[in-house]
Amino acid sequence: AAGCGFVGSKCISSGNVPDYSLDYFCSTVDPPGTRSGCDYLHQNKAGCDLEMDINPPETYMYFTDDPSFGSAYSDVDYCPMKTKYLQSCTGRSKSVTALAGETYGESSKCYETDAGIPVCLDTVCNAESKTLSFSVRGSLFHCSYHGQVINVESGYSIKCPRIAAVCPGLVCPSNCSGKGICDYCKEIPECICDNPFDETDGCWES
């Protein structure tokens, strides 16, 4: 899960993206115009904003072999994120290189693949099971957890994103109604209600 490590630890460790930072931060210098993955909300195809010769303050030097590397943005502690060359999955314009079954539209989200480029796919959030589903060429596939790899039988495989990022409405609804706290240390964050007998998703009975 992103959870506690994400809040209390460095975004990059020894030049690598630790498990708790996956899908939020990146560690590659992408060629100009390259979209190697998705932004953290999975709404856009995006490239990593890691750059050379940034020379961040010593506290924010995450790359021991190349201490000058970093993001240009001090408000995120110089942590590199996929924010460059954004291309919306909801827009109508298609990228030059598109994978089979790609779909742009209001309900499309960005997914990373083993093909080296991301893909936009029609997506549905499943409230009852707290999972998400996406379709490729008319076939429906289901993501149950972050990092799950699914072969979509169209020449590539999908790496499932964090469900909390793609479907935030499934996570601690109504901000736990102000009657509890959201436990972000879990794979899919959920409310811990002030009333220990309240087992509703949003602490609606507290």
Tab-separated table of C-alpha atoms in Angstrom:
chain	number	residue	atom	x	y	z
A	1	ALA	CA	0.000	0.000	0.000
A	2	ALA	CA	1.075	3.621	-0.359
A	3	GLY	CA	0.065	4.281	3.238
A	4	CYS	CA	2.527	4.924	6.039
A	5	GLY	CA	5.761	4.627	4.069
A	6	PHE	CA	4.466	7.150	1.580
A	7	VAL	CA	3.806	9.695	4.332
A	8	GLY	CA	6.905	9.155	6.470
A	9	SER	CA	9.697	8.165	4.066
A	10	LYS	CA	11.552	9.609	1.095
A	11	CYS	CA	9.903	9.482	-2.325
A	12	ILE	CA	13.024	7.963	-3.927
A	13	SER	CA	15.441	5.612	-2.172
A	14	SER	CA	18.990	5.243	-3.546
A	15	GLY	CA	17.789	6.283	-6.979
A	16	ASN	CA	14.939	3.786	-7.073
A	17	VAL	CA	11.179	4.070	-6.569
A	18	PRO	CA	10.242	2.085	-3.405
A	19	ASP	CA	7.029	0.085	-3.296
A	20	TYR	CA	5.139	2.719	-1.320
A	21	SER	CA	5.970	5.340	-3.980
A	22	LEU	CA	4.974	3.322	-7.034
A	23	ASP	CA	2.515	5.143	-9.325
A	24	TYR	CA	3.229	8.435	-7.552
A	25	PHE	CA	6.902	9.089	-8.286
A	26	CYS	CA	9.357	8.093	-11.029
A	27	SER	CA	13.111	7.741	-11.556
A	28	THR	CA	13.725	7.893	-15.302
A	29	VAL	CA	14.784	10.775	-17.540
A	30	ASP	CA	12.337	10.461	-20.418
A	31	PRO	CA	13.302	11.707	-23.884
A	32	PRO	CA	11.488	14.902	-24.955
A	33	GLY	CA	7.840	14.222	-25.761
A	34	THR	CA	7.907	10.683	-24.360
A	35	ARG	CA	4.989	9.499	-22.243
A	36	SER	CA	6.322	6.481	-20.363
A	37	GLY	CA	3.396	6.089	-17.967
A	38	CYS	CA	0.443	7.782	-16.277
A	39	ASP	CA	-0.032	10.703	-13.915
A	40	TYR	CA	-0.815	9.726	-10.325
A	41	LEU	CA	-4.587	10.045	-10.853
A	42	HIS	CA	-4.402	7.942	-14.027
A	43	GLN	CA	-6.312	10.550	-15.984
A	44	ASN	CA	-3.471	11.308	-18.396
A	45	LYS	CA	-0.612	9.681	-20.232
A	46	ALA	CA	2.523	11.409	-18.961
A	47	GLY	CA	6.306	11.546	-18.908
A	48	CYS	CA	8.592	11.705	-15.874
A	49	ASP	CA	9.702	15.238	-14.939
A	50	LEU	CA	13.093	14.078	-13.628
A	51	GLU	CA	15.828	16.335	-14.972
A	52	MET	CA	19.603	16.630	-14.816
A	53	ASP	CA	21.409	19.645	-13.367
A	54	ILE	CA	18.622	20.595	-10.961
A	55	ASN	CA	21.042	20.497	-8.011
A	56	PRO	CA	18.438	20.192	-5.245
A	57	PRO	CA	19.363	20.949	-1.600
A	58	GLU	CA	21.307	18.128	0.047
A	59	THR	CA	18.262	16.961	2.022
A	60	TYR	CA	16.472	16.267	-1.271
A	61	MET	CA	19.280	14.519	-3.140
A	62	TYR	CA	17.673	11.174	-3.941
A	63	PHE	CA	20.151	9.921	-6.533
A	64	THR	CA	23.477	9.104	-4.893
A	65	ASP	CA	25.236	8.428	-8.216
A	66	ASP	CA	23.843	11.629	-9.751
A	67	PRO	CA	23.122	14.098	-6.913
A	68	SER	CA	22.237	16.859	-9.397
A	69	PHE	CA	19.175	14.889	-10.560
A	70	GLY	CA	15.706	15.852	-9.372
A	71	SER	CA	12.427	17.514	-10.194
A	72	ALA	CA	12.404	21.274	-10.673
A	73	TYR	CA	9.505	21.663	-8.239
A	74	SER	CA	10.429	22.527	-4.650
A	75	ASP	CA	6.795	22.295	-3.455
A	76	VAL	CA	7.006	18.486	-3.804
A	77	ASP	CA	10.492	18.325	-2.254
A	78	TYR	CA	12.069	17.937	-5.714
A	79	CYS	CA	10.466	14.485	-6.023
A	80	PRO	CA	10.105	13.515	-9.706
A	81	MET	CA	6.565	12.753	-10.841
A	82	LYS	CA	4.906	11.938	-14.150
A	83	THR	CA	3.652	15.419	-14.993
A	84	LYS	CA	5.223	16.182	-18.397
A	85	TYR	CA	3.637	16.014	-21.851
A	86	LEU	CA	0.180	15.292	-20.412
A	87	GLN	CA	-2.340	13.744	-22.777
A	88	SER	CA	-5.836	13.260	-21.401
A	89	CYS	CA	-7.543	9.888	-21.708
A	90	THR	CA	-10.891	11.703	-21.821
A	91	GLY	CA	-9.939	13.794	-24.848
A	92	ARG	CA	-10.541	12.935	-28.470
A	93	SER	CA	-6.987	13.399	-29.732
A	94	LYS	CA	-5.095	10.136	-30.010
A	95	SER	CA	-1.375	9.607	-29.637
A	96	VAL	CA	0.699	8.589	-32.629
A	97	THR	CA	1.435	5.196	-31.093
A	98	ALA	CA	-1.713	3.496	-29.797
A	99	LEU	CA	-2.105	-0.035	-28.470
A	100	ALA	CA	-4.855	-2.372	-29.623
A	101	GLY	CA	-8.188	-1.770	-27.922
A	102	GLU	CA	-7.358	1.723	-26.725
A	103	THR	CA	-10.389	3.884	-25.935
A	104	TYR	CA	-10.598	7.624	-25.274
A	105	GLY	CA	-13.683	8.970	-23.509
A	106	GLU	CA	-15.189	10.412	-20.336
A	107	SER	CA	-14.819	7.127	-18.428
A	108	SER	CA	-11.357	6.204	-19.720
A	109	LYS	CA	-8.340	5.942	-17.427
A	110	CYS	CA	-4.610	5.524	-18.063
A	111	TYR	CA	-2.890	2.179	-17.456
A	112	GLU	CA	0.775	1.258	-17.586
A	113	THR	CA	1.731	-1.736	-19.699
A	114	ASP	CA	4.627	-4.079	-20.398
A	115	ALA	CA	4.847	-2.576	-23.893
A	116	GLY	CA	6.739	0.459	-22.612
A	117	ILE	CA	3.917	2.894	-23.347
A	118	PRO	CA	0.651	3.540	-21.479
A	119	VAL	CA	-2.853	2.933	-22.788
A	120	CYS	CA	-6.233	4.592	-22.205
A	121	LEU	CA	-9.094	2.180	-21.493
A	122	ASP	CA	-12.774	2.487	-20.604
A	123	THR	CA	-13.029	1.964	-16.823
A	124	VAL	CA	-15.741	1.246	-14.260
A	125	CYS	CA	-15.405	1.502	-10.462
A	126	ASN	CA	-17.200	-1.297	-8.597
A	127	ALA	CA	-18.513	0.026	-5.277
A	128	GLU	CA	-19.683	-3.300	-3.847
A	129	SER	CA	-16.432	-5.224	-4.379
A	130	LYS	CA	-14.145	-2.153	-4.204
A	131	THR	CA	-12.460	-3.184	-7.423
A	132	LEU	CA	-12.214	-1.639	-10.870
A	133	SER	CA	-12.914	-3.087	-14.300
A	134	PHE	CA	-11.690	-2.074	-17.744
A	135	SER	CA	-12.556	-3.221	-21.232
A	136	VAL	CA	-10.333	-4.113	-24.165
A	137	ARG	CA	-11.905	-4.961	-27.508
A	138	GLY	CA	-15.208	-5.810	-25.860
A	139	SER	CA	-13.700	-8.068	-23.192
A	140	LEU	CA	-13.994	-7.052	-19.528
A	141	PHE	CA	-11.076	-7.457	-17.121
A	142	HIS	CA	-11.004	-6.892	-13.355
A	143	CYS	CA	-8.334	-5.352	-11.098
A	144	SER	CA	-8.517	-6.589	-7.514
A	145	TYR	CA	-5.257	-5.149	-6.148
A	146	HIS	CA	-2.409	-2.798	-6.964
A	147	GLY	CA	0.322	-4.351	-9.102
A	148	GLN	CA	-1.843	-7.166	-10.433
A	149	VAL	CA	-0.709	-8.018	-13.966
A	150	ILE	CA	-3.399	-8.906	-16.489
A	151	ASN	CA	-2.750	-10.207	-19.997
A	152	VAL	CA	-5.452	-8.588	-22.117
A	153	GLU	CA	-4.694	-10.920	-25.040
A	154	SER	CA	-4.073	-8.029	-27.406
A	155	GLY	CA	-0.281	-8.118	-27.456
A	156	TYR	CA	0.362	-6.560	-24.061
A	157	SER	CA	-0.356	-6.856	-20.334
A	158	ILE	CA	-1.797	-4.273	-17.958
A	159	LYS	CA	-0.382	-3.412	-14.534
A	160	CYS	CA	-3.300	-2.613	-12.261
A	161	PRO	CA	-3.075	0.816	-10.588
A	162	ARG	CA	-3.926	1.739	-7.025
A	163	ILE	CA	-7.700	1.440	-6.823
A	164	ALA	CA	-7.780	4.339	-4.353
A	165	ALA	CA	-6.204	6.626	-6.980
A	166	VAL	CA	-8.460	5.639	-9.884
A	167	CYS	CA	-11.662	5.249	-7.858
A	168	PRO	CA	-11.364	7.694	-4.924
A	169	GLY	CA	-15.100	7.443	-4.285
A	170	LEU	CA	-14.562	3.870	-3.071
A	171	VAL	CA	-12.155	5.031	-0.382
A	172	CYS	CA	-13.340	6.487	2.950
A	173	PRO	CA	-16.549	7.960	1.487
A	174	SER	CA	-17.739	11.318	2.814
A	175	ASN	CA	-14.330	11.587	4.514
A	176	CYS	CA	-15.686	9.171	7.112
A	177	SER	CA	-18.525	11.678	7.762
A	178	GLY	CA	-16.214	13.518	10.128
A	179	LYS	CA	-16.828	10.688	12.606
A	180	GLY	CA	-13.689	8.672	12.104
A	181	ILE	CA	-10.277	8.605	10.427
A	182	CYS	CA	-9.175	7.126	7.123
A	183	ASP	CA	-6.586	4.357	7.530
A	184	TYR	CA	-4.240	4.933	4.597
A	185	CYS	CA	-1.913	2.149	5.738
A	186	LYS	CA	-4.148	-0.438	4.073
A	187	GLU	CA	-4.004	-1.503	0.429
A	188	ILE	CA	-7.465	-0.012	-0.014
A	189	PRO	CA	-7.819	2.683	2.698
A	190	GLU	CA	-10.916	2.446	4.865
A	191	CYS	CA	-12.551	4.309	7.726
A	192	ILE	CA	-11.862	3.578	11.380
A	193	CYS	CA	-15.025	4.940	12.981
A	194	ASP	CA	-15.192	6.664	16.355
A	195	ASN	CA	-18.013	4.275	17.181
A	196	PRO	CA	-16.357	0.820	17.291
A	197	PHE	CA	-19.691	-0.815	16.464
A	198	ASP	CA	-20.139	1.221	13.260
A	199	GLU	CA	-19.038	-0.975	10.355
A	200	THR	CA	-20.423	1.210	7.551
A	201	ASP	CA	-17.970	2.395	4.878
A	202	GLY	CA	-18.455	6.085	5.712
A	203	CYS	CA	-19.153	5.924	9.468
A	204	TRP	CA	-22.753	6.805	8.690
A	205	GLU	CA	-24.104	5.183	11.881
A	206	SER	CA	-21.702	6.852	14.341
